[in-house]
PDB file of C-alpha atoms in Angstrom:
ATOM      1  CA  UNK V   4     122.369  19.591 115.838  1.00 47.00           C
ATOM      2  CA  UNK V   5     121.739  16.905 117.811  1.00 46.00           C
ATOM      3  CA  UNK V   6     125.285  16.942 118.967  1.00 50.00           C
ATOM      4  CA  UNK V   7     124.619  20.103 120.642  1.00 54.00           C
ATOM      5  CA  UNK V   8     121.705  19.120 122.955  1.00 45.00           C
ATOM      6  CA  UNK V   9     122.350  19.757 126.277  1.00 47.00           C
ATOM      7  CA  UNK V  10     125.357  21.211 127.871  1.00 62.00           C
ATOM      8  CA  UNK V  11     129.035  21.477 125.888  1.00 73.00           C
ATOM      9  CA  UNK V  12     132.078  19.501 126.613  1.00 87.00           C
ATOM     10  CA  UNK V  13     134.480  19.956 129.581  1.00 93.00           C
ATOM     11  CA  UNK V  14     137.644  20.614 127.815  1.00 95.00           C
ATOM     12  CA  UNK V  15     141.328  20.779 129.518  1.00 95.00           C
ATOM     13  CA  UNK V  16     144.498  22.136 128.193  1.00 96.00           C
ATOM     14  CA  UNK V  17     147.359  22.431 130.718  1.00 94.00           C
ATOM     15  CA  UNK V  18     145.706  24.585 133.436  1.00 97.00           C
ATOM     16  CA  UNK V  19     142.952  26.422 131.645  1.00 98.00           C
ATOM     17  CA  UNK V  20     140.124  24.788 131.187  1.00 98.00           C
ATOM     18  CA  UNK V  21     136.369  25.300 129.703  1.00 98.00           C
ATOM     19  CA  UNK V  22     133.292  23.659 131.610  1.00 96.00           C
ATOM     20  CA  UNK V  23     129.877  23.855 131.592  1.00 92.00           C
ATOM     21  CA  UNK V  24     127.896  27.335 133.504  1.00 88.00           C
ATOM     22  CA  UNK V  25     126.264  25.913 136.753  1.00 88.00           C
ATOM     23  CA  UNK V  26     123.958  27.229 138.881  1.00 86.00           C
ATOM     24  CA  UNK V  27     126.416  26.591 141.921  1.00 90.00           C
ATOM     25  CA  UNK V  28     128.807  29.169 140.102  1.00 91.00           C
ATOM     26  CA  UNK V  29     126.719  32.383 140.821  1.00 89.00           C
ATOM     27  CA  UNK V  30     128.356  33.407 144.195  1.00 90.00           C
ATOM     28  CA  UNK V  31     131.702  33.205 142.537  1.00 93.00           C
ATOM     29  CA  UNK V  32     130.309  35.251 139.326  1.00 91.00           C
ATOM     30  CA  UNK V  33     128.740  37.832 141.170  1.00 89.00           C
ATOM     31  CA  UNK V  34     132.093  38.536 142.905  1.00 92.00           C
ATOM     32  CA  UNK V  35     134.064  38.045 139.946  1.00 93.00           C
ATOM     33  CA  UNK V  36     131.844  40.367 137.909  1.00 88.00           C
ATOM     34  CA  UNK V  37     131.822  43.246 140.853  1.00 89.00           C
ATOM     35  CA  UNK V  38     135.239  43.490 141.520  1.00 93.00           C
ATOM     36  CA  UNK V  39     135.724  43.619 137.369  1.00 93.00           C
ATOM     37  CA  UNK V  40     132.854  45.866 136.880  1.00 87.00           C
ATOM     38  CA  UNK V  41     135.557  48.874 135.711  1.00 87.00           C
ATOM     39  CA  UNK V  42     137.565  46.403 133.888  1.00 86.00           C
ATOM     40  CA  UNK V  43     134.588  44.871 131.567  1.00 85.00           C
ATOM     41  CA  UNK V  44     132.380  47.875 131.341  1.00 82.00           C
ATOM     42  CA  UNK V  45     133.629  49.683 128.601  1.00 81.00           C
ATOM     43  CA  UNK V  46     133.835  46.313 126.181  1.00 83.00           C
ATOM     44  CA  UNK V  47     130.723  44.218 127.220  1.00 79.00           C
ATOM     45  CA  UNK V  48     127.016  44.651 125.410  1.00 75.00           C
ATOM     46  CA  UNK V  49     124.644  45.998 127.425  1.00 69.00           C
ATOM     47  CA  UNK V  50     120.682  46.696 127.230  1.00 54.00           C
ATOM     48  CA  UNK V  51     120.035  50.428 126.902  1.00 45.00           C
ATOM     49  CA  UNK V  52     117.480  50.648 129.385  1.00 42.00           C
ATOM     50  CA  UNK V  53     119.226  48.649 131.946  1.00 44.00           C
ATOM     51  CA  UNK V  54     122.094  48.679 133.764  1.00 47.00           C
ATOM     52  CA  UNK V  55     125.086  46.327 132.794  1.00 47.00           C
ATOM     53  CA  UNK V  56     126.019  45.492 136.729  1.00 51.00           C
ATOM     54  CA  UNK V  57     123.938  44.782 139.521  1.00 53.00           C
ATOM     55  CA  UNK V  58     124.099  43.320 143.097  1.00 53.00           C
ATOM     56  CA  UNK V  59     121.838  40.904 143.141  1.00 62.00           C
ATOM     57  CA  UNK V  60     122.120  37.251 142.038  1.00 70.00           C
ATOM     58  CA  UNK V  61     118.872  37.451 139.752  1.00 76.00           C
ATOM     59  CA  UNK V  62     120.750  38.346 136.713  1.00 75.00           C
ATOM     60  CA  UNK V  63     122.868  35.576 136.404  1.00 78.00           C
ATOM     61  CA  UNK V  64     119.935  32.642 137.983  1.00 82.00           C
ATOM     62  CA  UNK V  65     118.151  34.688 134.579  1.00 84.00           C
ATOM     63  CA  UNK V  66     121.408  34.329 132.228  1.00 84.00           C
ATOM     64  CA  UNK V  67     121.848  30.432 133.293  1.00 84.00           C
ATOM     65  CA  UNK V  68     118.480  30.099 132.444  1.00 85.00           C
ATOM     66  CA  UNK V  69     118.673  31.726 129.010  1.00 88.00           C
ATOM     67  CA  UNK V  70     121.734  29.553 128.116  1.00 86.00           C
ATOM     68  CA  UNK V  71     120.381  26.338 129.487  1.00 85.00           C
ATOM     69  CA  UNK V  72     117.542  27.229 127.038  1.00 89.00           C
ATOM     70  CA  UNK V  73     119.620  28.557 123.978  1.00 89.00           C
ATOM     71  CA  UNK V  74     122.007  25.344 124.362  1.00 87.00           C
ATOM     72  CA  UNK V  75     119.117  22.795 124.379  1.00 86.00           C
ATOM     73  CA  UNK V  76     117.422  24.206 121.135  1.00 88.00           C
ATOM     74  CA  UNK V  77     121.088  24.406 119.672  1.00 88.00           C
ATOM     75  CA  UNK V  78     121.555  28.266 119.774  1.00 90.00           C
ATOM     76  CA  UNK V  79     124.287  28.398 121.885  1.00 93.00           C
ATOM     77  CA  UNK V  80     127.922  26.838 123.615  1.00 94.00           C
ATOM     78  CA  UNK V  81     128.177  28.370 126.935  1.00 93.00           C
ATOM     79  CA  UNK V  82     131.299  27.753 128.809  1.00 96.00           C
ATOM     80  CA  UNK V  83     132.712  29.082 132.344  1.00 96.00           C
ATOM     81  CA  UNK V  84     136.686  29.460 131.597  1.00 98.00           C
ATOM     82  CA  UNK V  85     138.933  27.992 134.766  1.00 98.00           C
ATOM     83  CA  UNK V  86     142.600  28.315 135.565  1.00 98.00           C
ATOM     84  CA  UNK V  87     143.807  25.466 137.736  1.00 97.00           C
ATOM     85  CA  UNK V  88     140.301  24.553 138.708  1.00 96.00           C
ATOM     86  CA  UNK V  89     139.571  27.855 139.424  1.00 96.00           C
ATOM     87  CA  UNK V  90     136.567  30.327 137.943  1.00 97.00           C
ATOM     88  CA  UNK V  91     138.606  32.632 135.480  1.00 98.00           C
ATOM     89  CA  UNK V  92     135.705  34.096 133.455  1.00 96.00           C
ATOM     90  CA  UNK V  93     133.318  33.081 130.735  1.00 95.00           C
ATOM     91  CA  UNK V  94     133.162  32.385 126.709  1.00 97.00           C
ATOM     92  CA  UNK V  95     130.334  31.466 124.964  1.00 95.00           C
ATOM     93  CA  UNK V  96     129.590  30.698 121.566  1.00 96.00           C
ATOM     94  CA  UNK V  97     126.267  32.085 120.465  1.00 95.00           C
ATOM     95  CA  UNK V  98     123.916  33.203 117.657  1.00 94.00           C
ATOM     96  CA  UNK V  99     124.300  29.507 116.230  1.00 95.00           C
ATOM     97  CA  UNK V 100     122.740  29.278 112.293  1.00 95.00           C
ATOM     98  CA  UNK V 101     122.641  26.041 110.789  1.00 94.00           C
ATOM     99  CA  UNK V 102     121.736  24.830 107.379  1.00 95.00           C
ATOM    100  CA  UNK V 103     123.738  26.279 104.831  1.00 97.00           C
ATOM    101  CA  UNK V 104     125.678  28.833 106.606  1.00 97.00           C
ATOM    102  CA  UNK V 105     126.579  26.880 109.790  1.00 97.00           C
ATOM    103  CA  UNK V 106     128.058  29.735 111.599  1.00 97.00           C
ATOM    104  CA  UNK V 107     128.324  31.502 114.669  1.00 97.00           C
ATOM    105  CA  UNK V 108     129.662  33.875 117.440  1.00 97.00           C
ATOM    106  CA  UNK V 109     132.009  33.857 120.117  1.00 97.00           C
ATOM    107  CA  UNK V 110     132.146  36.134 122.832  1.00 95.00           C
ATOM    108  CA  UNK V 111     134.391  36.225 126.186  1.00 95.00           C
ATOM    109  CA  UNK V 112     135.619  38.051 129.284  1.00 94.00           C
ATOM    110  CA  UNK V 113     138.466  37.087 131.519  1.00 95.00           C
ATOM    111  CA  UNK V 114     139.048  37.973 135.707  1.00 96.00           C
ATOM    112  CA  UNK V 115     141.623  41.162 135.469  1.00 95.00           C
ATOM    113  CA  UNK V 116     143.600  39.217 138.052  1.00 95.00           C
ATOM    114  CA  UNK V 117     144.434  36.261 135.596  1.00 96.00           C
ATOM    115  CA  UNK V 118     144.911  38.524 132.399  1.00 93.00           C
ATOM    116  CA  UNK V 119     148.507  38.176 131.242  1.00 90.00           C
ATOM    117  CA  UNK V 120     148.961  34.428 131.525  1.00 93.00           C
ATOM    118  CA  UNK V 121     147.458  33.438 127.877  1.00 93.00           C
ATOM    119  CA  UNK V 122     144.190  32.028 129.368  1.00 96.00           C
ATOM    120  CA  UNK V 123     142.218  33.388 126.687  1.00 97.00           C
ATOM    121  CA  UNK V 124     143.629  32.547 123.845  1.00 97.00           C
ATOM    122  CA  UNK V 125     143.924  28.933 124.977  1.00 97.00           C
ATOM    123  CA  UNK V 126     140.524  28.470 125.912  1.00 98.00           C
ATOM    124  CA  UNK V 127     139.251  30.137 122.115  1.00 98.00           C
ATOM    125  CA  UNK V 128     141.372  27.922 120.685  1.00 98.00           C
ATOM    126  CA  UNK V 129     139.986  25.181 122.588  1.00 97.00           C
ATOM    127  CA  UNK V 130     136.560  26.263 122.145  1.00 97.00           C
ATOM    128  CA  UNK V 131     137.245  26.750 118.201  1.00 98.00           C
ATOM    129  CA  UNK V 132     137.960  23.200 117.742  1.00 97.00           C
ATOM    130  CA  UNK V 133     135.290  22.326 119.302  1.00 96.00           C
ATOM    131  CA  UNK V 134     133.002  23.776 117.416  1.00 96.00           C
ATOM    132  CA  UNK V 135     134.599  23.323 114.037  1.00 96.00           C
ATOM    133  CA  UNK V 136     135.467  19.330 115.028  1.00 96.00           C
ATOM    134  CA  UNK V 137     132.632  18.050 116.852  1.00 94.00           C
ATOM    135  CA  UNK V 138     129.682  20.659 116.267  1.00 94.00           C
ATOM    136  CA  UNK V 139     130.163  20.529 112.817  1.00 95.00           C
ATOM    137  CA  UNK V 140     130.042  24.549 112.728  1.00 96.00           C
ATOM    138  CA  UNK V 141     132.053  26.452 109.556  1.00 98.00           C
ATOM    139  CA  UNK V 142     132.688  29.795 110.621  1.00 98.00           C
ATOM    140  CA  UNK V 143     133.143  31.543 113.535  1.00 98.00           C
ATOM    141  CA  UNK V 144     132.904  35.584 114.177  1.00 98.00           C
ATOM    142  CA  UNK V 145     134.616  37.533 116.829  1.00 98.00           C
ATOM    143  CA  UNK V 146     133.419  40.997 116.670  1.00 96.00           C
ATOM    144  CA  UNK V 147     135.476  43.463 118.967  1.00 96.00           C
ATOM    145  CA  UNK V 148     135.768  47.117 119.493  1.00 95.00           C
ATOM    146  CA  UNK V 149     138.534  48.811 117.527  1.00 96.00           C
ATOM    147  CA  UNK V 150     139.026  50.142 120.993  1.00 94.00           C
ATOM    148  CA  UNK V 151     139.675  46.974 122.817  1.00 94.00           C
ATOM    149  CA  UNK V 152     143.380  46.175 122.153  1.00 94.00           C
ATOM    150  CA  UNK V 153     143.900  43.476 124.615  1.00 92.00           C
ATOM    151  CA  UNK V 154     140.905  41.531 122.802  1.00 94.00           C
ATOM    152  CA  UNK V 155     141.610  42.421 119.101  1.00 96.00           C
ATOM    153  CA  UNK V 156     145.628  41.034 120.288  1.00 95.00           C
ATOM    154  CA  UNK V 157     143.887  37.693 121.335  1.00 96.00           C
ATOM    155  CA  UNK V 158     141.965  37.025 117.710  1.00 98.00           C
ATOM    156  CA  UNK V 159     145.309  38.382 115.856  1.00 96.00           C
ATOM    157  CA  UNK V 160     147.595  35.823 117.184  1.00 94.00           C
ATOM    158  CA  UNK V 161     144.990  32.864 116.933  1.00 97.00           C
ATOM    159  CA  UNK V 162     144.960  33.757 113.181  1.00 97.00           C
ATOM    160  CA  UNK V 163     141.566  35.515 112.886  1.00 98.00           C
ATOM    161  CA  UNK V 164     140.883  37.484 109.722  1.00 97.00           C
ATOM    162  CA  UNK V 165     140.181  40.960 110.084  1.00 98.00           C
ATOM    163  CA  UNK V 166     136.889  41.832 107.689  1.00 97.00           C
ATOM    164  CA  UNK V 167     136.058  45.110 108.276  1.00 97.00           C
ATOM    165  CA  UNK V 168     133.940  47.547 110.685  1.00 97.00           C
ATOM    166  CA  UNK V 169     130.019  47.039 111.468  1.00 96.00           C
ATOM    167  CA  UNK V 170     128.613  50.561 112.223  1.00 96.00           C
ATOM    168  CA  UNK V 171     127.284  51.072 115.726  1.00 95.00           C
ATOM    169  CA  UNK V 172     126.789  47.044 115.938  1.00 93.00           C
ATOM    170  CA  UNK V 173     126.185  47.156 119.791  1.00 89.00           C
ATOM    171  CA  UNK V 174     125.242  49.048 122.401  1.00 90.00           C
ATOM    172  CA  UNK V 175     127.526  49.101 125.054  1.00 88.00           C
ATOM    173  CA  UNK V 176     128.872  51.357 127.923  1.00 84.00           C
ATOM    174  CA  UNK V 177     125.703  53.760 126.908  1.00 83.00           C
ATOM    175  CA  UNK V 178     126.153  53.881 123.138  1.00 90.00           C
ATOM    176  CA  UNK V 179     125.985  52.156 120.205  1.00 94.00           C
ATOM    177  CA  UNK V 180     129.302  51.102 119.124  1.00 94.00           C
ATOM    178  CA  UNK V 181     131.221  49.956 116.241  1.00 96.00           C
ATOM    179  CA  UNK V 182     132.866  46.706 115.797  1.00 96.00           C
ATOM    180  CA  UNK V 183     135.826  45.337 113.934  1.00 98.00           C
ATOM    181  CA  UNK V 184     134.550  41.630 112.577  1.00 98.00           C
ATOM    182  CA  UNK V 185     137.414  38.872 113.373  1.00 98.00           C
ATOM    183  CA  UNK V 186     136.430  35.538 111.487  1.00 98.00           C
ATOM    184  CA  UNK V 187     137.921  31.738 110.981  1.00 98.00           C
ATOM    185  CA  UNK V 188     136.456  29.115 108.591  1.00 98.00           C
ATOM    186  CA  UNK V 189     137.421  25.487 109.417  1.00 98.00           C
ATOM    187  CA  UNK V 190     139.560  25.720 106.088  1.00 98.00           C
ATOM    188  CA  UNK V 191     142.115  27.976 107.946  1.00 97.00           C
ATOM    189  CA  UNK V 192     143.113  25.487 110.495  1.00 97.00           C
ATOM    190  CA  UNK V 193     142.895  22.022 109.042  1.00 94.00           C
ATOM    191  CA  UNK V 194     145.415  20.377 112.012  1.00 94.00           C
ATOM    192  CA  UNK V 195     143.415  22.316 114.663  1.00 97.00           C
ATOM    193  CA  UNK V 196     143.866  25.768 116.332  1.00 98.00           C
ATOM    194  CA  UNK V 197     144.854  24.704 119.574  1.00 97.00           C
ATOM    195  CA  UNK V 198     147.554  22.836 117.938  1.00 97.00           C
ATOM    196  CA  UNK V 199     148.822  26.220 115.788  1.00 96.00           C
ATOM    197  CA  UNK V 200     148.869  28.096 119.013  1.00 96.00           C
ATOM    198  CA  UNK V 201     150.829  25.191 120.718  1.00 94.00           C
ATOM    199  CA  UNK V 202     153.629  25.550 118.066  1.00 93.00           C
ATOM    200  CA  UNK V 203     153.645  29.378 118.144  1.00 91.00           C
ATOM    201  CA  UNK V 204     154.250  29.620 121.786  1.00 88.00           C
ATOM    202  CA  UNK V 205     156.854  27.108 121.452  1.00 88.00           C
ATOM    203  CA  UNK V 206     158.861  28.508 118.783  1.00 84.00           C
ATOM    204  CA  UNK V 207     158.535  31.800 120.154  1.00 79.00           C
ATOM    205  CA  UNK V 208     159.997  30.792 123.461  1.00 79.00           C
ATOM    206  CA  UNK V 209     163.113  28.396 121.672  1.00 79.00           C
ATOM    207  CA  UNK V 210     163.468  31.876 120.060  1.00 76.00           C
ATOM    208  CA  UNK V 211     163.782  33.485 123.285  1.00 63.00           C
ATOM    209  CA  UNK V 212     160.981  35.854 122.902  1.00 57.00           C
ATOM    210  CA  UNK V 213     158.237  34.323 124.174  1.00 53.00           C
ATOM    211  CA  UNK V 214     155.074  35.379 122.721  1.00 57.00           C
ATOM    212  CA  UNK V 215     152.708  37.942 124.294  1.00 55.00           C
ATOM    213  CA  UNK V 216     150.169  36.888 126.943  1.00 57.00           C
ATOM    214  CA  UNK V 217     146.849  37.850 127.096  1.00 59.00           C
TER     215      UNK V 217
END
């Protein structure tokens, strides 16, 4: 857990990057969230007593404070996703459990204006490799609403296993929603997930049918 003290590493793969979340991201985060409200609302966890999207800066400042505290405690790895150096979304590995489990859950969102460029699977592959081979986790889960086909394609093309339905797991868009549990363990990607993802894209391109990007 000592390797988790402070913020996670900065990672890059071509134009796609992961870097620590900063207080100075507040205005671009707010603008991106408001512009993508309809794109994100059906899929994101919400508090049943409070709205998800607000116009003030308070929710962001509160979120950063919480994530910093969880990172210091070894409970989360929060990243900003970047594309060509600009803010593109977020990816957070949270709910870390140590001891005999060494597991965590991953969540992510991307600016709808940048969808379809392979940003999300590339960012997720980098995060998985960091969690498995640097941080020392053994298992990662991604829990996704059955209706969220785009997000399901991300994990499926990266080889996450579908492990069943979790009934009414999270409060999303006004109600308690079912989620499909997808998972990977370190044994599934002995050479690294990013390498597998690169090879899949290169193989598809050579065959004349590029991998569908998300």
